[in-house]
Tab-separated table of C-alpha atoms in Angstrom:
chain	number	residue	atom	x	y	z
A	256	MET	CA	28.591	-2.658	9.277
A	257	THR	CA	24.945	-2.855	8.270
A	258	ARG	CA	23.133	0.071	6.704
A	259	HIS	CA	20.830	0.176	9.753
A	260	LYS	CA	23.842	0.632	12.085
A	261	ARG	CA	25.280	3.312	9.808
A	262	ARG	CA	21.977	5.178	10.065
A	263	LYS	CA	22.132	5.019	13.876
A	264	ILE	CA	25.673	6.446	13.816
A	265	LYS	CA	24.554	9.187	11.424
A	266	GLY	CA	21.655	9.987	13.713
A	267	LEU	CA	23.943	10.248	16.749
A	268	ALA	CA	26.301	12.526	14.844
A	269	LYS	CA	23.402	14.765	13.875
A	270	CYS	CA	22.285	14.996	17.511
A	271	ILE	CA	25.816	15.954	18.687
A	272	THR	CA	26.063	18.585	15.974
A	273	ALA	CA	22.701	20.035	16.946
A	274	VAL	CA	23.745	20.345	20.607
A	275	MET	CA	27.012	22.081	19.729
A	276	LEU	CA	25.445	24.627	17.433
A	277	PRO	CA	24.846	27.975	19.156
A	278	ALA	CA	21.587	28.429	17.335
A	279	ALA	CA	19.352	26.304	15.209
A	280	ILE	CA	17.515	27.651	12.236
A	281	ALA	CA	14.662	25.596	10.968
A	282	SER	CA	12.754	26.198	7.803
A	283	GLY	CA	10.191	24.094	6.100
A	284	VAL	CA	7.692	24.135	3.382
A	285	SER	CA	4.300	22.870	4.312
A	286	GLY	CA	2.625	21.412	1.297
A	287	VAL	CA	-1.097	21.493	1.755
A	288	ARG	CA	-3.014	19.308	-0.647
A	289	ALA	CA	-6.291	20.954	-1.511
A	290	ALA	CA	-9.316	18.883	-0.612
A	291	LEU	CA	-11.574	18.051	-3.469
A	292	SER	CA	-14.749	20.050	-3.425
A	293	ASP	CA	-18.289	19.027	-4.221
A	294	THR	CA	-17.425	19.473	-7.907
A	295	ARG	CA	-15.663	16.102	-7.590
A	296	ALA	CA	-12.451	17.340	-9.175
A	297	TYR	CA	-9.727	14.880	-10.079
A	298	THR	CA	-6.121	15.361	-11.091
A	299	LEU	CA	-5.721	13.264	-14.197
A	300	ASP	CA	-3.143	12.381	-16.796
A	301	THR	CA	-4.925	10.802	-19.749
A	302	THR	CA	-1.985	10.788	-22.130
A	303	GLY	CA	-0.186	7.694	-20.873
A	304	ASN	CA	3.031	9.737	-20.870
A	305	ALA	CA	4.915	9.703	-17.580
A	306	ALA	CA	6.097	13.250	-18.158
A	307	ALA	CA	2.758	14.579	-19.347
A	308	LYS	CA	1.023	17.529	-17.796
A	309	HIS	CA	-1.852	16.969	-15.414
A	310	ILE	CA	-5.195	18.528	-16.162
A	311	GLU	CA	-7.995	19.152	-13.737
A	312	LEU	CA	-11.385	17.800	-14.691
A	313	THR	CA	-14.756	17.732	-13.003
A	314	SER	CA	-17.559	15.224	-13.084
A	315	GLU	CA	-19.511	17.690	-15.191
A	316	SER	CA	-16.836	17.873	-17.857
A	317	ILE	CA	-16.111	14.180	-18.171
A	318	SER	CA	-18.939	11.745	-17.644
A	319	LYS	CA	-16.965	8.505	-17.712
A	320	ILE	CA	-15.119	9.305	-14.473
A	321	LYS	CA	-17.154	8.064	-11.525
A	322	LYS	CA	-17.759	10.162	-8.442
A	323	GLN	CA	-15.343	9.750	-5.554
A	324	ASP	CA	-17.781	7.837	-3.393
A	325	GLU	CA	-18.337	5.389	-6.261
A	326	LEU	CA	-14.631	4.922	-6.879
A	327	LEU	CA	-14.091	4.419	-3.155
A	328	SER	CA	-17.085	2.173	-2.541
A	329	GLY	CA	-16.401	-1.345	-1.362
A	330	SER	CA	-17.376	-2.931	-4.657
A	331	MET	CA	-15.225	-0.572	-6.680
A	332	ILE	CA	-11.969	-0.425	-4.764
A	333	LEU	CA	-11.519	-4.077	-3.880
A	334	SER	CA	-10.376	-6.708	-6.306
A	335	GLU	CA	-13.019	-9.419	-6.410
A	336	GLY	CA	-10.800	-11.893	-8.194
A	337	TYR	CA	-11.744	-11.213	-11.784
A	338	GLY	CA	-8.553	-9.446	-12.796
A	339	ILE	CA	-10.251	-6.338	-14.068
A	340	ASP	CA	-13.228	-6.717	-12.003
A	341	ASP	CA	22.058	14.131	-1.619
A	342	GLU	CA	18.533	13.602	-0.382
A	343	SER	CA	16.959	13.486	3.038
A	344	GLU	CA	17.331	10.372	5.184
A	345	ASN	CA	13.721	9.343	4.618
A	346	ASP	CA	13.953	9.574	0.867
A	347	THR	CA	17.256	7.898	0.058
A	348	GLU	CA	19.171	4.666	0.510
A	349	LEU	CA	16.463	2.448	-0.869
A	350	VAL	CA	17.676	-0.999	-1.775
A	351	ARG	CA	18.703	-1.250	-5.420
A	352	LEU	CA	16.351	-3.735	-7.071
A	353	PRO	CA	16.267	-5.081	-10.626
A	354	ASP	CA	13.572	-3.870	-12.994
A	355	PRO	CA	10.646	-6.318	-12.764
A	356	LEU	CA	10.502	-6.516	-16.565
A	357	ASP	CA	14.086	-7.793	-16.562
A	358	MET	CA	13.503	-10.413	-13.871
A	359	LYS	CA	13.448	-14.035	-14.982
A	360	PRO	CA	11.390	-16.397	-12.812
A	361	GLU	CA	12.654	-19.812	-11.790
A	362	SER	CA	9.303	-21.002	-13.073
A	363	ALA	CA	6.545	-18.919	-14.653
A	364	GLY	CA	3.999	-21.513	-13.578
A	365	GLU	CA	0.826	-22.489	-15.366
A	366	LYS	CA	-0.209	-18.902	-16.120
A	367	PRO	CA	2.831	-16.987	-17.384
A	368	TYR	CA	2.962	-13.234	-17.883
A	369	PRO	CA	2.068	-12.197	-21.458
A	370	LYS	CA	4.801	-11.586	-24.016
A	371	GLU	CA	2.462	-9.883	-26.470
A	372	TRP	CA	-0.239	-7.368	-25.662
A	373	HIS	CA	-3.490	-6.171	-27.197
A	374	THR	CA	-4.499	-2.538	-26.711
A	375	ASP	CA	-8.271	-2.400	-26.697
A	376	GLY	CA	-9.037	-0.846	-23.302
A	377	GLU	CA	-8.442	2.704	-22.084
A	378	ILE	CA	-6.156	3.541	-19.154
A	379	VAL	CA	-6.733	6.761	-17.220
A	380	ARG	CA	-3.938	8.007	-14.981
A	381	LEU	CA	-4.958	9.886	-11.855
A	382	SER	CA	-3.746	10.855	-8.409
A	383	TYR	CA	-6.166	10.502	-5.523
A	384	ASP	CA	-6.114	13.554	-3.277
A	385	SER	CA	-7.940	14.443	-0.062
A	386	TYR	CA	-11.664	13.800	0.104
A	387	SER	CA	-14.608	15.630	1.568
A	388	GLY	CA	-17.778	13.893	2.625
A	389	ASN	CA	-19.428	12.454	5.704
A	390	SER	CA	-17.501	9.187	5.657
A	391	PHE	CA	-14.042	10.789	5.543
A	392	PHE	CA	-11.979	12.365	8.280
A	393	ASP	CA	-8.386	13.581	8.441
A	394	LEU	CA	-5.666	12.046	10.561
A	395	GLU	CA	-3.609	14.452	12.621
A	396	LYS	CA	-0.272	13.854	10.905
A	397	GLY	CA	-1.450	13.133	7.382
A	398	GLY	CA	-3.765	10.842	5.508
A	399	GLN	CA	-7.449	10.123	5.902
A	400	VAL	CA	-9.879	7.418	6.965
A	401	ASN	CA	-12.874	6.324	4.908
A	402	ASN	CA	-15.317	5.125	7.565
A	403	LYS	CA	-17.875	2.751	6.045
A	404	THR	CA	-19.192	1.554	9.413
A	405	ASP	CA	-21.852	2.720	11.860
A	406	ILE	CA	-19.200	3.845	14.347
A	407	PRO	CA	-19.269	7.663	14.576
A	408	ASN	CA	-16.302	9.495	13.097
A	409	GLU	CA	-15.768	11.221	16.431
A	410	VAL	CA	-15.121	7.867	18.102
A	411	LEU	CA	-12.713	6.758	15.396
A	412	MET	CA	-10.889	10.088	15.445
A	413	LYS	CA	-10.104	9.523	19.116
A	414	GLU	CA	-9.088	5.915	18.489
A	415	SER	CA	-6.814	7.010	15.640
A	416	SER	CA	-4.585	8.854	18.121
A	417	TYR	CA	-3.676	5.688	20.029
A	418	LEU	CA	-0.395	3.909	19.396
A	419	PRO	CA	-0.281	0.291	18.190
A	420	ASN	CA	-1.246	-2.276	20.817
A	421	PHE	CA	1.929	-4.302	20.565
A	422	THR	CA	5.540	-3.889	21.596
A	423	VAL	CA	8.606	-4.530	19.463
A	424	SER	CA	11.752	-6.128	20.849
A	425	ASP	CA	15.253	-5.702	19.450
A	426	THR	CA	15.541	-9.286	18.288
A	427	ASP	CA	16.873	-11.363	15.439
A	428	GLU	CA	13.571	-13.240	15.349
A	429	PRO	CA	11.068	-12.311	12.595
A	430	LEU	CA	8.770	-9.386	13.383
A	431	VAL	CA	6.842	-9.188	10.107
A	432	LEU	CA	4.956	-11.785	8.084
A	433	ILE	CA	4.134	-10.955	4.461
A	434	TYR	CA	1.755	-13.141	2.492
A	435	HIS	CA	-0.664	-12.914	-0.413
A	436	THR	CA	-4.224	-14.232	-0.417
A	437	HIS	CA	-4.593	-13.273	-4.091
A	438	THR	CA	-1.058	-14.204	-5.037
A	439	THR	CA	-1.440	-14.004	-8.815
A	440	GLU	CA	-2.652	-10.380	-8.975
A	441	SER	CA	-0.519	-8.620	-11.586
A	442	PHE	CA	0.117	-5.252	-13.228
A	443	GLU	CA	0.692	-3.413	-16.485
A	444	PRO	CA	4.151	-3.871	-18.046
A	445	TYR	CA	4.797	-0.137	-18.489
A	446	VAL	CA	3.020	3.215	-18.766
A	447	ARG	CA	0.780	3.268	-21.830
A	448	GLU	CA	-2.570	4.604	-22.948
A	449	ARG	CA	-4.422	1.308	-23.388
A	450	TYR	CA	-4.648	-2.051	-21.620
A	451	ASP	CA	-5.276	-5.601	-22.816
A	452	SER	CA	-8.859	-6.618	-22.031
A	453	SER	CA	-8.095	-10.250	-22.917
A	454	PHE	CA	-5.662	-10.529	-19.985
A	455	ASN	CA	-7.243	-10.782	-16.526
A	456	TYR	CA	-4.105	-9.359	-14.885
A	457	ARG	CA	-3.230	-12.522	-13.027
A	458	THR	CA	-0.074	-14.551	-13.420
A	459	THR	CA	1.739	-17.331	-11.609
A	460	ASP	CA	5.039	-15.631	-12.498
A	461	ASN	CA	6.143	-14.307	-9.099
A	462	THR	CA	8.384	-11.683	-10.690
A	463	LYS	CA	5.310	-10.075	-12.278
A	464	ASN	CA	2.665	-10.355	-9.540
A	465	VAL	CA	2.212	-9.076	-5.989
A	466	VAL	CA	4.930	-11.421	-4.727
A	467	MET	CA	7.350	-9.020	-6.436
A	468	VAL	CA	5.860	-6.184	-4.368
A	469	GLY	CA	6.235	-8.284	-1.226
A	470	ASP	CA	9.875	-8.878	-2.147
A	471	ALA	CA	10.408	-5.111	-2.365
A	472	ILE	CA	8.838	-4.582	1.068
A	473	GLN	CA	10.917	-7.416	2.500
A	474	ALA	CA	14.161	-6.005	1.088
A	475	GLU	CA	13.600	-2.621	2.725
A	476	LEU	CA	12.639	-4.122	6.080
A	477	GLU	CA	15.630	-6.441	6.172
A	478	ALA	CA	17.949	-3.573	5.219
A	479	GLN	CA	16.809	-1.892	8.437
A	480	GLY	CA	17.374	-4.959	10.560
A	481	ILE	CA	13.746	-6.134	10.675
A	482	GLY	CA	13.271	-9.892	10.441
A	483	VAL	CA	10.740	-10.917	7.790
A	484	ILE	CA	9.051	-14.098	6.664
A	485	HIS	CA	7.592	-13.842	3.168
A	486	ALA	CA	5.143	-16.633	2.358
A	487	THR	CA	4.817	-16.887	-1.415
A	488	THR	CA	2.323	-19.747	-1.529
A	489	VAL	CA	-0.254	-19.338	-4.308
A	490	HIS	CA	-3.773	-19.278	-2.841
A	491	ASP	CA	-5.946	-18.075	-5.742
A	492	TYR	CA	-4.950	-20.362	-8.613
A	493	PRO	CA	-6.330	-22.469	-10.171
A	494	SER	CA	-9.332	-21.698	-7.941
A	495	TYR	CA	-10.104	-18.209	-6.664
A	496	ASN	CA	-12.936	-19.278	-4.358
A	497	GLY	CA	-11.698	-20.146	-0.893
A	498	SER	CA	-8.521	-18.066	-1.174
A	499	TYR	CA	-8.824	-16.594	2.311
A	500	GLY	CA	-9.326	-19.999	3.884
A	501	ARG	CA	-6.221	-21.303	2.128
A	502	SER	CA	-4.105	-18.301	3.093
A	503	ARG	CA	-5.225	-18.749	6.691
A	504	GLU	CA	-3.935	-22.318	6.572
A	505	THR	CA	-0.606	-20.945	5.374
A	506	ILE	CA	-0.109	-18.304	8.048
A	507	LEU	CA	-1.404	-20.118	11.148
A	508	PRO	CA	1.558	-22.521	11.467
A	509	ILE	CA	3.981	-19.659	10.777
A	510	LEU	CA	2.511	-17.612	13.624
A	511	GLU	CA	2.645	-20.650	15.889
A	512	LYS	CA	6.297	-21.291	15.035
A	513	TYR	CA	7.322	-17.636	15.344
A	514	PRO	CA	5.459	-15.937	18.219
A	515	SER	CA	7.832	-12.992	17.737
A	516	ILE	CA	5.788	-11.862	14.704
A	517	LYS	CA	3.865	-8.670	15.448
A	518	VAL	CA	2.861	-7.419	11.999
A	519	VAL	CA	0.986	-9.522	9.439
A	520	LEU	CA	0.504	-7.974	5.988
A	521	ASP	CA	-1.661	-9.400	3.218
A	522	ILE	CA	-0.339	-7.640	0.104
A	523	HIS	CA	-2.792	-7.237	-2.802
A	524	ARG	CA	-3.332	-4.994	-5.777
A	525	ASP	CA	-6.658	-3.286	-6.373
A	526	ALA	CA	-8.868	-3.393	-9.477
A	527	ILE	CA	-10.259	0.090	-10.068
A	528	SER	CA	-12.295	0.276	-13.244
A	529	ALA	CA	-15.561	1.607	-14.604
A	530	ASP	CA	-17.214	1.575	-18.014
A	531	GLY	CA	-14.291	-0.224	-19.623
A	532	VAL	CA	-11.732	2.230	-18.242
A	533	ALA	CA	-8.849	0.999	-16.074
A	534	TYR	CA	-7.533	3.580	-13.613
A	535	GLN	CA	-3.883	4.059	-12.736
A	536	PRO	CA	-3.570	5.789	-9.330
A	537	PHE	CA	-0.020	7.070	-8.991
A	538	VAL	CA	2.019	9.777	-7.300
A	539	ASP	CA	5.427	11.268	-8.028
A	540	ILE	CA	7.887	10.666	-5.182
A	541	ASN	CA	11.397	12.063	-5.615
A	542	GLY	CA	11.094	12.093	-9.386
A	543	ARG	CA	9.771	8.541	-9.711
A	544	GLU	CA	6.215	7.312	-10.069
A	545	ALA	CA	4.774	5.113	-7.326
A	546	SER	CA	1.447	3.325	-7.215
A	547	GLN	CA	-0.815	4.806	-4.577
A	548	ILE	CA	-1.460	2.509	-1.614
A	549	MET	CA	-4.609	1.807	0.387
A	550	ILE	CA	-4.651	0.219	3.844
A	551	ILE	CA	-7.734	-1.835	4.746
A	552	SER	CA	-8.556	-2.289	8.420
A	553	GLY	CA	-11.506	-4.540	9.156
A	554	CYS	CA	-14.304	-3.843	11.614
A	555	ASP	CA	-16.518	-6.374	13.397
A	556	ASP	CA	-20.284	-5.930	13.596
A	557	GLY	CA	-20.531	-8.808	16.048
A	558	THR	CA	-20.630	-11.535	13.402
A	559	LEU	CA	-17.007	-11.670	12.204
A	560	GLY	CA	-15.169	-12.950	15.269
A	561	MET	CA	-12.781	-9.995	15.557
A	562	PRO	CA	-13.403	-8.503	19.021
A	563	ASN	CA	-10.008	-6.746	18.975
A	564	TYR	CA	-10.428	-5.126	15.560
A	565	MET	CA	-9.778	-1.662	16.976
A	566	GLU	CA	-6.207	-2.664	17.800
A	567	ASN	CA	-5.548	-3.246	14.106
A	568	PHE	CA	-7.101	0.156	13.428
A	569	HIS	CA	-4.646	1.808	15.837
A	570	PHE	CA	-1.774	0.282	13.885
A	571	ALA	CA	-3.342	1.245	10.543
A	572	CYS	CA	-3.629	4.900	11.556
A	573	THR	CA	-0.100	5.035	12.956
A	574	LEU	CA	1.286	3.496	9.778
A	575	GLN	CA	-0.796	5.739	7.503
A	576	GLN	CA	0.482	8.861	9.229
A	577	LYS	CA	4.069	7.642	9.018
A	578	LEU	CA	3.697	6.939	5.296
A	579	GLU	CA	2.169	10.350	4.612
A	580	SER	CA	4.788	12.120	6.735
A	581	ASP	CA	7.541	10.445	4.739
A	582	TYR	CA	5.934	10.438	1.290
A	583	ASN	CA	3.093	12.906	0.928
A	584	GLY	CA	0.359	11.576	-1.361
A	585	LEU	CA	1.477	7.936	-1.351
A	586	THR	CA	-1.702	6.699	0.320
A	587	ARG	CA	-5.388	6.665	-0.404
A	588	PRO	CA	-7.694	6.886	2.635
A	589	ILE	CA	-7.693	3.903	4.987
A	590	LEU	CA	-10.755	1.784	4.271
A	591	PHE	CA	-12.405	0.950	7.602
A	592	ASP	CA	-15.256	-1.419	6.880
A	593	TYR	CA	-16.932	-4.633	7.975
A	594	ARG	CA	-14.313	-6.984	6.566
A	595	HIS	CA	-12.589	-10.028	8.088
A	596	TYR	CA	-9.579	-10.824	5.888
A	597	ASN	CA	-7.962	-13.010	8.601
A	598	GLN	CA	-7.340	-9.913	10.706
A	599	ASP	CA	-8.305	-11.753	13.892
A	600	LEU	CA	-4.921	-13.493	14.127
A	601	THR	CA	-2.799	-10.610	15.475
A	602	ASN	CA	-3.351	-7.035	16.600
A	603	GLY	CA	-1.067	-5.848	13.808
A	604	SER	CA	-2.886	-7.444	10.867
A	605	LEU	CA	-3.709	-5.344	7.794
A	606	LEU	CA	-4.558	-5.789	4.133
A	607	ILE	CA	-2.546	-3.534	1.821
A	608	GLU	CA	-3.701	-2.664	-1.698
A	609	VAL	CA	-0.687	-1.566	-3.766
A	610	GLY	CA	-1.907	0.177	-6.881
A	611	SER	CA	-4.470	-1.245	-9.276
A	612	HIS	CA	-4.347	-3.399	-12.406
A	613	GLY	CA	-3.819	-0.188	-14.389
A	614	ASN	CA	-0.560	0.483	-12.539
A	615	THR	CA	2.789	-0.717	-13.806
A	616	LEU	CA	5.241	-3.226	-12.388
A	617	GLN	CA	7.815	-0.503	-11.739
A	618	GLN	CA	5.326	1.830	-10.039
A	619	SER	CA	4.182	-0.946	-7.728
A	620	GLN	CA	7.670	-2.198	-6.912
A	621	TYR	CA	8.694	1.353	-5.987
A	622	ALA	CA	5.572	1.773	-3.849
A	623	GLY	CA	6.513	-1.445	-2.059
A	624	GLN	CA	9.973	-0.067	-1.367
A	625	LEU	CA	8.594	3.179	0.041
A	626	PHE	CA	6.085	1.281	2.161
A	627	GLY	CA	8.761	-1.053	3.516
A	628	HIS	CA	11.136	1.830	4.200
A	629	SER	CA	8.571	3.714	6.297
A	630	LEU	CA	7.352	0.576	8.069
A	631	GLY	CA	10.924	-0.341	8.983
A	632	GLN	CA	11.528	3.084	10.478
A	633	LEU	CA	8.267	2.868	12.410
A	634	LEU	CA	9.048	-0.553	13.870
A	635	ASN	CA	12.590	0.455	14.805
A	636	SER	CA	11.224	3.520	16.585
A	637	MET	CA	8.963	1.221	18.629
A	638	LYS	CA	11.766	-1.072	19.797
A	639	ARG	CA	12.349	-1.295	23.521
């Protein structure tokens, strides 16, 4: 019996028990994350110690930390290819995966992961919280949207309430395609105070780059009975330029061969840095650290050839709210901006930034598991 079937049986048993009970008593704790005020406060851990206390700082008390709008601006949050430039049902039963540091690749490729590290750059650990400001608005069930377009927030708030524009069948055919335009994007080996400025955080070792994150997402989806195709083709090495064109060439024949695919995910890692500081956005989920995740949903200004971009946005908002309902604090605000990113190919196409180059392999693998777990539950709930 698969784990997915066992969950269905558990769910049925819970429903029967609930009906038979003469009374139901519900209690809950609503954790409200305080929105950051105009003082631009951040929750930071600058010690590099996973168990260290967090201290609250403001932009007035530490000048090297950029303002929120700078850290969330398009040029700051997106990797441009330069490397630096018994628990509840939702929270348990993740697939047991090996530690990425212990994984041995079949081939490390032409750019292997470092075995020795320099420590000449500073790492700042922080947890992104809610934001205030004209470009941000809250989603009803958790999470936010960072609207960088000319579309009024009021319009997007209404659109955010719509369900995804695709249906999901109970089929053995693949429903999800995972691929990586910037395949070699990599991470820190472990939590530490300083990074290696001589390493551009790219490697052809698929156990140490975003392919490893895609593997974690795939494992969770398949454990829930969701068919997945994971394309691990390298698109950004040896040449970074033209990566999106090459990844498009990879996914087009897959979509043609498998019309059952509804969700197409381009898994990346971000590159958040300023003034020589690499940032490590993380959150504690069930006693383990996870890299914070950002969903990017592209908008068309009439020049990008994505007339149905709003359908991707519907899916992005539904997924964001599911992630935040399951794992409060896992996500950064959805970036809604004039971006293409091959999101014209389906109405369930999104780019996912898992952590940044300051995050660790373990944090990012765990974030991938949490993401895949929530996505699997969402897709199963949509099955007809």
